[in-house]
XYZ file of C-alpha atoms in Angstrom:
328
model
C -196.753 -151.624 -22.456
C -195.799 -150.682 -26.018
C -199.539 -150.960 -26.755
C -201.202 -149.053 -23.873
C -204.759 -149.935 -24.926
C -204.035 -153.657 -24.996
C -202.118 -153.494 -21.731
C -204.851 -151.567 -19.918
C -207.680 -153.570 -21.478
C -206.866 -156.566 -19.317
C -206.704 -154.627 -16.066
C -210.228 -153.234 -15.655
C -211.161 -152.738 -12.006
C -207.649 -153.471 -10.768
C -205.048 -151.436 -8.916
C -201.726 -151.175 -10.738
C -198.320 -149.962 -9.573
C -195.861 -148.854 -12.260
C -192.425 -148.461 -10.693
C -189.837 -146.138 -12.290
C -192.442 -145.031 -14.796
C -190.099 -142.430 -16.296
C -188.168 -145.282 -17.936
C -191.000 -145.753 -20.455
C -190.521 -144.063 -23.814
C -193.619 -141.882 -23.309
C -194.995 -142.488 -19.816
C -197.550 -139.689 -20.046
C -199.327 -141.424 -22.953
C -200.026 -144.558 -20.916
C -201.176 -142.581 -17.868
C -203.372 -140.261 -19.934
C -205.107 -143.176 -21.649
C -205.655 -144.842 -18.276
C -207.211 -141.689 -16.805
C -209.399 -140.864 -19.804
C -210.528 -144.275 -21.046
C -210.065 -146.710 -18.154
C -211.294 -144.876 -15.036
C -211.896 -148.145 -13.180
C -208.144 -148.804 -13.143
C -206.350 -147.106 -10.245
C -202.727 -146.391 -11.141
C -199.863 -145.529 -8.825
C -196.891 -144.409 -10.918
C -193.620 -144.061 -9.023
C -190.374 -142.445 -10.044
C -187.146 -141.282 -8.525
C -188.137 -137.627 -8.740
C -191.073 -135.429 -9.628
C -192.643 -136.259 -12.977
C -191.608 -132.911 -14.448
C -187.935 -133.823 -13.952
C -188.112 -136.157 -16.941
C -188.213 -134.730 -20.439
C -190.034 -137.884 -21.544
C -193.306 -136.546 -20.176
C -194.841 -134.896 -23.224
C -198.068 -134.153 -21.344
C -198.248 -132.644 -17.848
C -201.441 -134.640 -17.131
C -203.156 -131.555 -15.758
C -206.313 -132.534 -13.897
C -205.536 -136.225 -14.281
C -203.064 -136.832 -11.475
C -202.435 -136.263 -7.795
C -198.786 -135.976 -6.862
C -197.504 -137.580 -3.663
C -194.039 -137.129 -2.195
C -192.858 -140.333 -0.518
C -190.365 -139.224 2.119
C -188.211 -141.595 4.186
C -190.055 -143.249 7.089
C -191.942 -140.767 9.239
C -193.000 -141.172 12.868
C -196.181 -143.035 11.969
C -194.191 -145.531 9.898
C -191.685 -145.916 12.730
C -194.478 -146.648 15.233
C -195.213 -149.840 13.289
C -191.848 -151.247 14.426
C -192.522 -151.910 18.090
C -189.501 -152.214 20.323
C -187.060 -150.543 17.924
C -185.228 -147.546 19.374
C -185.486 -144.099 17.852
C -181.690 -143.927 17.818
C -181.673 -146.820 15.304
C -184.024 -144.857 13.042
C -181.720 -141.840 13.242
C -178.533 -143.876 12.705
C -179.742 -146.171 9.907
C -182.125 -143.682 8.327
C -185.630 -144.008 6.955
C -185.119 -146.226 3.892
C -186.646 -149.538 5.060
C -183.921 -151.946 3.830
C -181.224 -149.919 5.603
C -183.330 -149.410 8.717
C -184.023 -153.153 8.995
C -180.478 -154.321 8.242
C -178.952 -156.412 11.036
C -175.368 -155.652 10.005
C -173.600 -152.501 8.878
C -175.220 -151.164 5.718
C -172.086 -149.353 4.499
C -171.956 -151.288 1.220
C -175.675 -150.676 0.618
C -175.266 -146.917 1.080
C -172.544 -146.814 -1.574
C -174.574 -149.007 -3.919
C -177.527 -146.642 -3.504
C -175.318 -143.688 -4.483
C -173.984 -145.580 -7.505
C -177.538 -146.404 -8.606
C -178.637 -142.803 -8.051
C -175.909 -141.587 -10.392
C -176.577 -144.220 -13.063
C -180.396 -144.234 -13.063
C -181.408 -140.739 -12.023
C -178.621 -138.338 -12.855
C -177.363 -139.739 -16.149
C -180.759 -140.747 -17.496
C -182.693 -137.646 -16.458
C -180.066 -134.904 -16.586
C -177.254 -136.256 -18.783
C -174.466 -135.008 -16.516
C -171.070 -136.252 -17.655
C -168.621 -135.618 -14.797
C -169.319 -137.870 -11.853
C -166.300 -136.803 -9.766
C -167.261 -133.162 -9.088
C -170.929 -134.071 -8.654
C -170.118 -136.825 -6.151
C -167.759 -134.508 -4.273
C -170.439 -131.848 -3.930
C -172.916 -134.452 -2.695
C -170.396 -135.637 -0.098
C -169.644 -132.115 1.146
C -173.314 -131.199 1.372
C -174.067 -134.322 3.389
C -171.094 -133.668 5.671
C -172.333 -130.175 6.507
C -176.010 -131.073 6.284
C -178.188 -128.519 8.018
C -175.641 -125.738 7.547
C -175.681 -122.514 5.573
C -174.929 -122.849 1.870
C -172.546 -120.570 -0.021
C -171.717 -121.755 -3.535
C -168.270 -120.164 -3.600
C -167.101 -122.357 -0.701
C -167.802 -125.517 -2.707
C -166.378 -124.460 -6.059
C -162.662 -124.946 -5.280
C -162.831 -128.352 -3.513
C -165.143 -129.669 -6.263
C -162.990 -128.107 -9.012
C -165.976 -126.525 -10.726
C -167.287 -122.998 -11.184
C -169.711 -121.295 -8.836
C -172.380 -121.507 -11.541
C -171.879 -125.258 -11.909
C -172.236 -125.653 -8.135
C -175.608 -123.945 -8.420
C -176.638 -126.178 -11.340
C -175.648 -129.344 -9.474
C -177.543 -128.167 -6.401
C -180.659 -127.682 -8.543
C -180.345 -131.271 -9.780
C -179.950 -132.588 -6.233
C -182.959 -130.574 -5.124
C -185.104 -131.705 -8.091
C -184.400 -135.347 -7.243
C -185.066 -134.610 -3.544
C -181.705 -135.921 -2.408
C -181.151 -132.594 -0.661
C -183.677 -130.104 0.653
C -182.920 -126.425 0.150
C -184.523 -124.487 2.998
C -184.741 -120.804 2.169
C -184.851 -117.932 4.674
C -188.056 -116.307 5.818
C -187.892 -112.530 6.125
C -189.739 -109.265 5.789
C -186.699 -107.861 3.969
C -185.569 -106.145 7.138
C -181.957 -104.903 7.160
C -180.939 -107.234 9.995
C -182.411 -110.446 8.516
C -180.713 -113.013 6.281
C -182.680 -112.872 3.041
C -180.856 -115.009 0.470
C -178.503 -117.665 1.909
C -180.293 -121.042 2.090
C -179.621 -124.003 4.351
C -179.198 -127.426 2.756
C -180.278 -130.676 4.413
C -179.556 -134.241 3.323
C -182.768 -136.135 2.607
C -182.125 -138.874 5.156
C -180.375 -139.196 8.529
C -178.797 -142.522 7.547
C -176.761 -140.843 4.813
C -175.673 -138.077 7.199
C -174.331 -140.745 9.567
C -172.745 -142.690 6.700
C -170.798 -139.725 5.336
C -169.722 -138.682 8.823
C -168.478 -142.174 9.583
C -170.787 -142.680 12.564
C -171.442 -146.321 13.477
C -172.928 -145.411 16.848
C -174.499 -142.209 18.108
C -173.221 -140.024 20.925
C -175.470 -137.696 22.951
C -174.036 -134.689 21.110
C -175.088 -136.161 17.737
C -178.764 -136.453 18.566
C -179.757 -132.792 18.223
C -178.641 -132.518 14.589
C -180.322 -135.785 13.593
C -183.533 -134.906 15.439
C -183.680 -131.647 13.468
C -183.461 -133.666 10.239
C -186.120 -136.086 11.469
C -188.436 -133.198 12.334
C -187.995 -131.728 8.850
C -188.788 -135.129 7.319
C -191.930 -135.328 9.455
C -193.170 -131.924 8.313
C -192.444 -132.646 4.662
C -194.254 -135.993 4.773
C -197.410 -134.203 5.925
C -197.101 -130.799 4.261
C -195.804 -132.281 0.982
C -194.726 -129.389 -1.268
C -195.761 -126.570 1.072
C -192.584 -124.505 1.699
C -190.684 -124.835 4.950
C -188.338 -121.927 5.729
C -185.879 -120.988 8.449
C -185.046 -117.633 10.016
C -181.732 -116.053 10.959
C -180.549 -112.529 11.642
C -177.130 -111.004 11.150
C -176.417 -111.290 14.869
C -176.623 -115.086 14.631
C -180.052 -115.617 16.210
C -181.870 -118.441 14.456
C -185.144 -120.374 14.383
C -184.977 -123.865 12.896
C -188.160 -123.790 10.825
C -190.815 -121.256 9.852
C -194.157 -122.057 8.276
C -195.396 -118.920 6.618
C -199.102 -118.456 7.244
C -201.374 -118.460 4.215
C -202.416 -114.862 4.657
C -201.856 -115.247 8.393
C -198.934 -115.136 10.800
C -195.727 -117.202 10.700
C -195.446 -120.297 12.871
C -192.029 -120.782 14.485
C -190.855 -124.355 15.131
C -187.716 -125.403 16.988
C -186.474 -128.991 17.205
C -184.714 -130.080 20.405
C -183.670 -133.569 21.363
C -184.252 -132.653 25.030
C -186.632 -129.954 26.229
C -184.031 -128.671 28.677
C -181.744 -127.781 25.754
C -184.088 -125.067 24.501
C -182.629 -121.547 24.468
C -185.310 -118.888 23.843
C -182.877 -116.299 22.432
C -183.625 -117.154 18.790
C -187.387 -117.070 19.233
C -187.175 -113.844 21.234
C -185.251 -112.171 18.410
C -187.675 -113.538 15.815
C -190.771 -112.354 17.687
C -189.364 -108.859 18.025
C -189.439 -108.715 14.208
C -192.588 -110.789 13.736
C -194.641 -110.511 16.928
C -197.715 -112.494 15.870
C -197.909 -116.253 15.473
C -197.590 -119.481 17.441
C -194.338 -120.990 18.718
C -193.569 -124.688 19.033
C -190.606 -126.586 20.452
C -190.770 -130.217 19.325
C -188.819 -132.567 21.589
C -188.126 -136.296 21.714
C -188.657 -136.437 25.476
C -192.058 -134.684 25.684
C -195.055 -137.018 25.717
C -197.581 -134.553 27.140
C -197.423 -130.989 25.863
C -197.005 -127.962 28.099
C -196.584 -124.195 27.667
C -194.090 -121.657 28.980
C -193.863 -117.887 28.642
C -190.758 -115.990 27.533
C -190.640 -112.196 27.334
C -194.257 -111.650 26.447
C -194.909 -114.630 24.165
C -195.904 -118.254 24.797
C -194.054 -121.362 23.645
C -195.724 -124.753 23.389
C -193.480 -127.778 24.052
C -194.730 -130.982 22.416
C -193.757 -134.285 20.871
C -194.037 -135.312 17.246
C -197.469 -136.823 17.801
C -199.027 -133.519 18.802
C -197.312 -131.686 15.960
C -198.569 -134.313 13.501
C -202.137 -133.728 14.660
C -201.843 -130.002 14.047
C -200.228 -130.416 10.640
C -202.788 -132.997 9.598
C -205.772 -130.754 10.341
C -204.097 -127.685 8.854
C -203.909 -125.723 12.094
C -200.467 -124.299 11.288
Protein backbone atom coordinates (compact mmCIF):
# COMPACT_ATOMS: atom_id res chain seq x y z
CA UNK A 1 0.00 0.00 0.00
CA UNK A 2 3.01 2.33 -0.04
CA UNK A 3 2.14 2.88 -3.72
CA UNK A 4 -1.65 3.46 -3.70
CA UNK A 5 -1.96 3.60 -7.50
CA UNK A 6 -0.23 0.25 -7.97
CA UNK A 7 -2.19 -1.32 -5.13
CA UNK A 8 -5.55 -0.10 -6.42
CA UNK A 9 -4.72 -0.81 -10.06
CA UNK A 10 -5.07 -4.54 -9.50
CA UNK A 11 -8.41 -4.31 -7.71
CA UNK A 12 -10.75 -2.84 -10.33
CA UNK A 13 -14.35 -3.93 -9.83
CA UNK A 14 -13.63 -5.57 -6.48
CA UNK A 15 -14.80 -4.94 -2.94
CA UNK A 16 -11.98 -4.29 -0.48
CA UNK A 17 -11.95 -4.17 3.32
CA UNK A 18 -9.09 -2.28 4.96
CA UNK A 19 -9.08 -3.06 8.68
CA UNK A 20 -7.51 -0.61 11.16
CA UNK A 21 -6.94 1.83 8.32
CA UNK A 22 -5.65 4.51 10.70
CA UNK A 23 -2.43 2.50 11.05
CA UNK A 24 -1.37 3.57 7.55
CA UNK A 25 1.00 6.52 7.37
CA UNK A 26 -1.53 8.60 5.40
CA UNK A 27 -4.78 6.66 5.13
CA UNK A 28 -6.70 9.55 3.58
CA UNK A 29 -4.40 9.55 0.52
CA UNK A 30 -5.24 5.95 -0.36
CA UNK A 31 -8.98 6.46 0.19
CA UNK A 32 -9.04 9.71 -1.77
CA UNK A 33 -7.29 8.13 -4.75
CA UNK A 34 -9.71 5.20 -4.62
CA UNK A 35 -12.74 7.51 -4.61
CA UNK A 36 -11.48 9.86 -7.32
CA UNK A 37 -9.68 7.55 -9.74
CA UNK A 38 -10.99 4.04 -9.09
CA UNK A 39 -14.77 4.40 -8.63
CA UNK A 40 -15.37 0.75 -9.52
CA UNK A 41 -13.57 -0.32 -6.34
CA UNK A 42 -15.84 -0.35 -3.27
CA UNK A 43 -13.82 0.24 -0.11
CA UNK A 44 -14.84 -0.40 3.48
CA UNK A 45 -12.26 1.17 5.79
CA UNK A 46 -12.58 0.22 9.45
CA UNK A 47 -10.95 1.70 12.50
CA UNK A 48 -11.26 1.65 16.24
CA UNK A 49 -12.84 5.09 16.35
CA UNK A 50 -14.15 7.80 14.07
CA UNK A 51 -11.74 8.77 11.32
CA UNK A 52 -11.30 12.27 12.75
CA UNK A 53 -9.83 10.79 15.94
CA UNK A 54 -6.57 10.10 14.11
CA UNK A 55 -4.23 12.95 13.29
CA UNK A 56 -2.94 10.89 10.37
CA UNK A 57 -5.94 11.86 8.27
CA UNK A 58 -4.67 14.89 6.38
CA UNK A 59 -7.86 15.09 4.32
CA UNK A 60 -11.39 14.86 5.75
CA UNK A 61 -12.61 13.17 2.53
CA UNK A 62 -15.60 15.49 2.35
CA UNK A 63 -18.12 14.17 -0.16
CA UNK A 64 -16.12 10.99 -0.67
CA UNK A 65 -17.18 8.88 2.29
CA UNK A 66 -20.17 7.64 4.23
CA UNK A 67 -19.51 7.02 7.90
CA UNK A 68 -21.03 3.99 9.63
CA UNK A 69 -20.95 3.30 13.35
CA UNK A 70 -20.67 -0.43 14.02
CA UNK A 71 -22.20 -0.95 17.45
CA UNK A 72 -22.14 -4.25 19.37
CA UNK A 73 -24.72 -6.80 18.18
CA UNK A 74 -28.21 -5.34 17.92
CA UNK A 75 -31.52 -7.21 18.05
CA UNK A 76 -31.44 -8.06 14.35
CA UNK A 77 -27.97 -9.57 14.72
CA UNK A 78 -29.11 -11.50 17.79
CA UNK A 79 -32.10 -12.94 15.89
CA UNK A 80 -29.64 -14.79 13.65
CA UNK A 81 -28.64 -16.96 16.63
CA UNK A 82 -31.72 -19.12 17.04
CA UNK A 83 -32.18 -20.77 20.39
CA UNK A 84 -29.77 -18.51 22.29
CA UNK A 85 -31.29 -16.74 25.29
CA UNK A 86 -31.40 -12.98 25.57
CA UNK A 87 -29.83 -13.28 29.01
CA UNK A 88 -26.68 -14.70 27.35
CA UNK A 89 -26.52 -11.65 25.08
CA UNK A 90 -26.81 -9.36 28.10
CA UNK A 91 -24.27 -11.31 30.18
CA UNK A 92 -21.63 -11.93 27.50
CA UNK A 93 -22.24 -8.72 25.58
CA UNK A 94 -22.46 -7.95 21.89
CA UNK A 95 -18.89 -8.59 20.69
CA UNK A 96 -19.30 -11.85 18.73
CA UNK A 97 -16.25 -13.76 20.06
CA UNK A 98 -17.32 -13.11 23.66
CA UNK A 99 -20.97 -13.81 22.94
CA UNK A 100 -20.13 -17.15 21.31
CA UNK A 101 -17.58 -18.28 23.90
CA UNK A 102 -18.49 -21.58 25.58
CA UNK A 103 -16.39 -20.88 28.68
CA UNK A 104 -15.86 -17.81 30.82
CA UNK A 105 -14.42 -15.00 28.72
CA UNK A 106 -12.74 -13.23 31.67
CA UNK A 107 -9.26 -13.48 30.14
CA UNK A 108 -10.56 -12.20 26.78
CA UNK A 109 -12.14 -9.14 28.40
CA UNK A 110 -8.83 -8.19 30.01
CA UNK A 111 -6.94 -8.81 26.77
CA UNK A 112 -9.40 -6.55 24.95
CA UNK A 113 -8.73 -3.77 27.48
CA UNK A 114 -4.97 -4.24 27.13
CA UNK A 115 -5.26 -4.03 23.33
CA UNK A 116 -7.50 -0.96 23.59
CA UNK A 117 -4.85 0.83 25.62
CA UNK A 118 -1.96 -0.20 23.37
CA UNK A 119 -3.57 0.26 19.94
CA UNK A 120 -6.14 3.00 20.40
CA UNK A 121 -5.14 5.15 23.33
CA UNK A 122 -1.37 5.25 22.97
CA UNK A 123 -1.32 5.39 19.18
CA UNK A 124 -4.13 7.90 18.70
CA UNK A 125 -3.92 10.05 21.82
CA UNK A 126 -0.41 9.50 23.22
CA UNK A 127 -1.57 9.24 26.84
CA UNK A 128 1.27 8.23 29.15
CA UNK A 129 -0.30 7.20 32.47
CA UNK A 130 -2.21 3.96 32.15
CA UNK A 131 -3.05 3.59 35.86
CA UNK A 132 -5.35 6.62 36.29
CA UNK A 133 -6.93 6.07 32.87
CA UNK A 134 -7.66 2.41 33.61
CA UNK A 135 -9.06 3.31 37.03
CA UNK A 136 -11.45 5.84 35.52
CA UNK A 137 -12.57 3.28 32.94
CA UNK A 138 -13.23 0.75 35.70
CA UNK A 139 -15.23 3.21 37.82
CA UNK A 140 -17.30 4.37 34.87
CA UNK A 141 -18.15 0.79 33.94
CA UNK A 142 -19.03 -0.03 37.55
CA UNK A 143 -21.52 2.83 37.74
CA UNK A 144 -22.56 2.59 34.10
CA UNK A 145 -25.86 4.33 33.47
CA UNK A 146 -25.40 6.68 36.41
CA UNK A 147 -24.96 10.43 36.68
CA UNK A 148 -21.45 11.71 36.04
CA UNK A 149 -19.71 14.29 38.22
CA UNK A 150 -16.01 14.73 37.47
CA UNK A 151 -15.08 15.74 41.01
CA UNK A 152 -16.19 12.35 42.36
CA UNK A 153 -13.67 10.55 40.15
CA UNK A 154 -10.67 12.82 40.63
CA UNK A 155 -9.57 11.58 44.08
CA UNK A 156 -9.86 7.80 43.51
CA UNK A 157 -8.08 8.16 40.14
CA UNK A 158 -5.46 10.52 41.63
CA UNK A 159 -5.88 13.06 38.85
CA UNK A 160 -7.34 16.54 38.56
CA UNK A 161 -10.94 17.29 37.66
CA UNK A 162 -9.74 18.65 34.31
CA UNK A 163 -7.86 15.44 33.54
CA UNK A 164 -10.99 13.43 34.34
CA UNK A 165 -12.81 15.49 31.72
CA UNK A 166 -10.01 14.96 29.18
CA UNK A 167 -9.98 11.20 29.76
CA UNK A 168 -13.76 11.08 29.41
CA UNK A 169 -13.48 12.86 26.05
CA UNK A 170 -11.01 10.21 24.87
CA UNK A 171 -13.30 7.40 26.01
CA UNK A 172 -16.23 9.05 24.26
CA UNK A 173 -14.26 9.66 21.03
CA UNK A 174 -13.33 5.97 20.87
CA UNK A 175 -16.95 5.03 21.70
CA UNK A 176 -15.99 2.94 24.71
CA UNK A 177 -18.42 5.02 26.76
CA UNK A 178 -21.49 6.94 25.65
CA UNK A 179 -22.10 10.32 27.25
CA UNK A 180 -25.85 10.94 27.31
CA UNK A 181 -26.60 14.60 27.93
CA UNK A 182 -29.77 16.01 29.50
CA UNK A 183 -32.67 17.33 27.47
CA UNK A 184 -34.24 20.50 28.83
CA UNK A 185 -35.93 23.77 28.02
CA UNK A 186 -33.65 25.46 30.56
CA UNK A 187 -36.43 25.40 33.12
CA UNK A 188 -35.37 26.04 36.74
CA UNK A 189 -36.44 22.57 37.90
CA UNK A 190 -34.66 20.59 35.15
CA UNK A 191 -31.15 19.12 35.18
CA UNK A 192 -29.35 20.95 32.39
CA UNK A 193 -25.66 20.00 32.56
CA UNK A 194 -24.89 16.72 34.36
CA UNK A 195 -24.56 13.87 31.83
CA UNK A 196 -25.07 10.15 32.30
CA UNK A 197 -22.32 7.80 31.15
CA UNK A 198 -22.96 4.31 29.77
CA UNK A 199 -20.45 1.57 29.01
CA UNK A 200 -20.52 0.61 25.34
CA UNK A 201 -21.36 -3.04 25.95
CA UNK A 202 -23.30 -5.06 28.53
CA UNK A 203 -20.60 -7.75 28.65
CA UNK A 204 -18.09 -5.28 30.07
CA UNK A 205 -20.62 -4.05 32.65
CA UNK A 206 -21.04 -7.65 33.85
CA UNK A 207 -17.28 -8.26 33.75
CA UNK A 208 -16.41 -5.27 35.93
CA UNK A 209 -19.23 -6.06 38.34
CA UNK A 210 -18.05 -9.64 38.68
CA UNK A 211 -21.32 -11.15 37.44
CA UNK A 212 -21.02 -14.70 36.08
CA UNK A 213 -24.78 -15.24 36.13
CA UNK A 214 -27.66 -12.78 36.07
CA UNK A 215 -30.25 -12.29 38.78
CA UNK A 216 -33.73 -10.87 38.12
CA UNK A 217 -32.70 -7.56 39.68
CA UNK A 218 -29.81 -7.20 37.20
CA UNK A 219 -31.94 -7.38 34.08
CA UNK A 220 -33.42 -3.87 34.15
CA UNK A 221 -30.03 -2.12 34.04
CA UNK A 222 -28.72 -4.35 31.25
CA UNK A 223 -31.93 -4.01 29.23
CA UNK A 224 -31.55 -0.22 29.41
CA UNK A 225 -28.05 -0.57 27.95
CA UNK A 226 -29.31 -2.94 25.26
CA UNK A 227 -32.06 -0.49 24.31
CA UNK A 228 -29.52 2.33 23.99
CA UNK A 229 -27.34 0.12 21.78
CA UNK A 230 -30.37 -0.64 19.60
CA UNK A 231 -31.19 3.04 19.11
CA UNK A 232 -27.60 3.96 18.35
CA UNK A 233 -27.23 1.18 15.78
CA UNK A 234 -30.18 2.63 13.85
CA UNK A 235 -29.91 6.35 14.58
CA UNK A 236 -26.10 6.36 14.24
CA UNK A 237 -24.84 9.80 15.31
CA UNK A 238 -28.24 11.36 15.98
CA UNK A 239 -28.17 12.51 19.65
CA UNK A 240 -29.95 10.51 22.32
CA UNK A 241 -30.66 12.44 25.54
CA UNK A 242 -32.22 11.73 28.92
CA UNK A 243 -34.39 13.89 31.16
CA UNK A 244 -34.35 14.45 34.91
CA UNK A 245 -35.70 17.10 37.23
CA UNK A 246 -34.41 18.25 40.59
CA UNK A 247 -37.08 16.23 42.37
CA UNK A 248 -35.59 13.01 40.99
CA UNK A 249 -38.15 12.25 38.27
CA UNK A 250 -36.43 10.77 35.24
CA UNK A 251 -37.05 9.50 31.71
CA UNK A 252 -34.47 7.07 30.34
CA UNK A 253 -34.13 8.47 26.83
CA UNK A 254 -35.37 11.47 24.87
CA UNK A 255 -35.19 11.89 21.11
CA UNK A 256 -35.48 15.56 20.38
CA UNK A 257 -37.74 16.15 17.39
CA UNK A 258 -36.19 17.80 14.36
CA UNK A 259 -38.31 20.90 14.63
CA UNK A 260 -41.03 18.80 16.24
CA UNK A 261 -41.83 17.45 19.69
CA UNK A 262 -39.64 15.28 21.93
CA UNK A 263 -40.19 11.53 21.98
CA UNK A 264 -39.90 9.95 25.44
CA UNK A 265 -38.63 6.35 25.65
CA UNK A 266 -38.46 4.20 28.78
CA UNK A 267 -36.81 0.78 28.91
CA UNK A 268 -38.32 -1.85 31.22
CA UNK A 269 -37.39 -5.49 31.45
CA UNK A 270 -41.01 -6.27 32.40
CA UNK A 271 -44.00 -4.14 31.45
CA UNK A 272 -45.40 -4.43 34.96
CA UNK A 273 -42.33 -2.61 36.32
CA UNK A 274 -43.28 0.65 34.60
CA UNK A 275 -43.92 3.59 36.93
CA UNK A 276 -45.51 6.55 35.10
CA UNK A 277 -44.26 9.18 37.58
CA UNK A 278 -41.24 10.16 35.46
CA UNK A 279 -43.23 10.50 32.26
CA UNK A 280 -45.98 12.42 34.05
CA UNK A 281 -43.44 14.94 35.34
CA UNK A 282 -41.81 15.20 31.91
CA UNK A 283 -45.10 15.78 30.10
CA UNK A 284 -46.07 18.55 32.50
CA UNK A 285 -42.99 20.41 31.22
CA UNK A 286 -43.17 19.18 27.63
CA UNK A 287 -46.79 18.23 26.91
CA UNK A 288 -46.48 17.34 23.22
CA UNK A 289 -44.86 14.22 21.82
CA UNK A 290 -45.18 10.44 21.80
CA UNK A 291 -44.31 8.13 24.70
CA UNK A 292 -42.90 4.63 24.40
CA UNK A 293 -42.12 1.94 26.97
CA UNK A 294 -39.93 -0.73 25.39
CA UNK A 295 -40.13 -4.07 27.19
CA UNK A 296 -38.57 -7.51 26.76
CA UNK A 297 -41.87 -9.27 27.48
CA UNK A 298 -44.12 -7.40 25.01
CA UNK A 299 -44.56 -9.10 21.64
CA UNK A 300 -47.71 -7.26 20.57
CA UNK A 301 -47.89 -3.55 21.34
CA UNK A 302 -50.67 -1.94 23.34
CA UNK A 303 -51.51 1.53 24.68
CA UNK A 304 -52.47 2.87 28.09
CA UNK A 305 -53.47 6.32 29.30
CA UNK A 306 -51.93 8.12 32.27
CA UNK A 307 -53.10 11.54 33.43
CA UNK A 308 -54.10 12.87 30.05
CA UNK A 309 -51.39 11.35 27.84
CA UNK A 310 -51.01 7.99 26.09
CA UNK A 311 -48.14 5.54 26.46
CA UNK A 312 -47.39 2.87 23.88
CA UNK A 313 -45.89 -0.38 25.22
CA UNK A 314 -43.89 -2.32 22.62
CA UNK A 315 -40.99 -4.66 22.02
CA UNK A 316 -37.73 -3.89 20.27
CA UNK A 317 -39.09 -5.05 16.93
CA UNK A 318 -41.79 -2.39 16.83
CA UNK A 319 -39.37 0.30 17.98
CA UNK A 320 -36.91 -0.75 15.27
CA UNK A 321 -39.59 -0.32 12.62
CA UNK A 322 -40.32 3.21 13.78
CA UNK A 323 -36.66 4.19 13.99
CA UNK A 324 -35.94 2.70 10.59
CA UNK A 325 -38.64 4.71 8.81
CA UNK A 326 -37.82 7.89 10.73
CA UNK A 327 -41.14 8.13 12.54
CA UNK A 328 -39.54 9.33 15.78
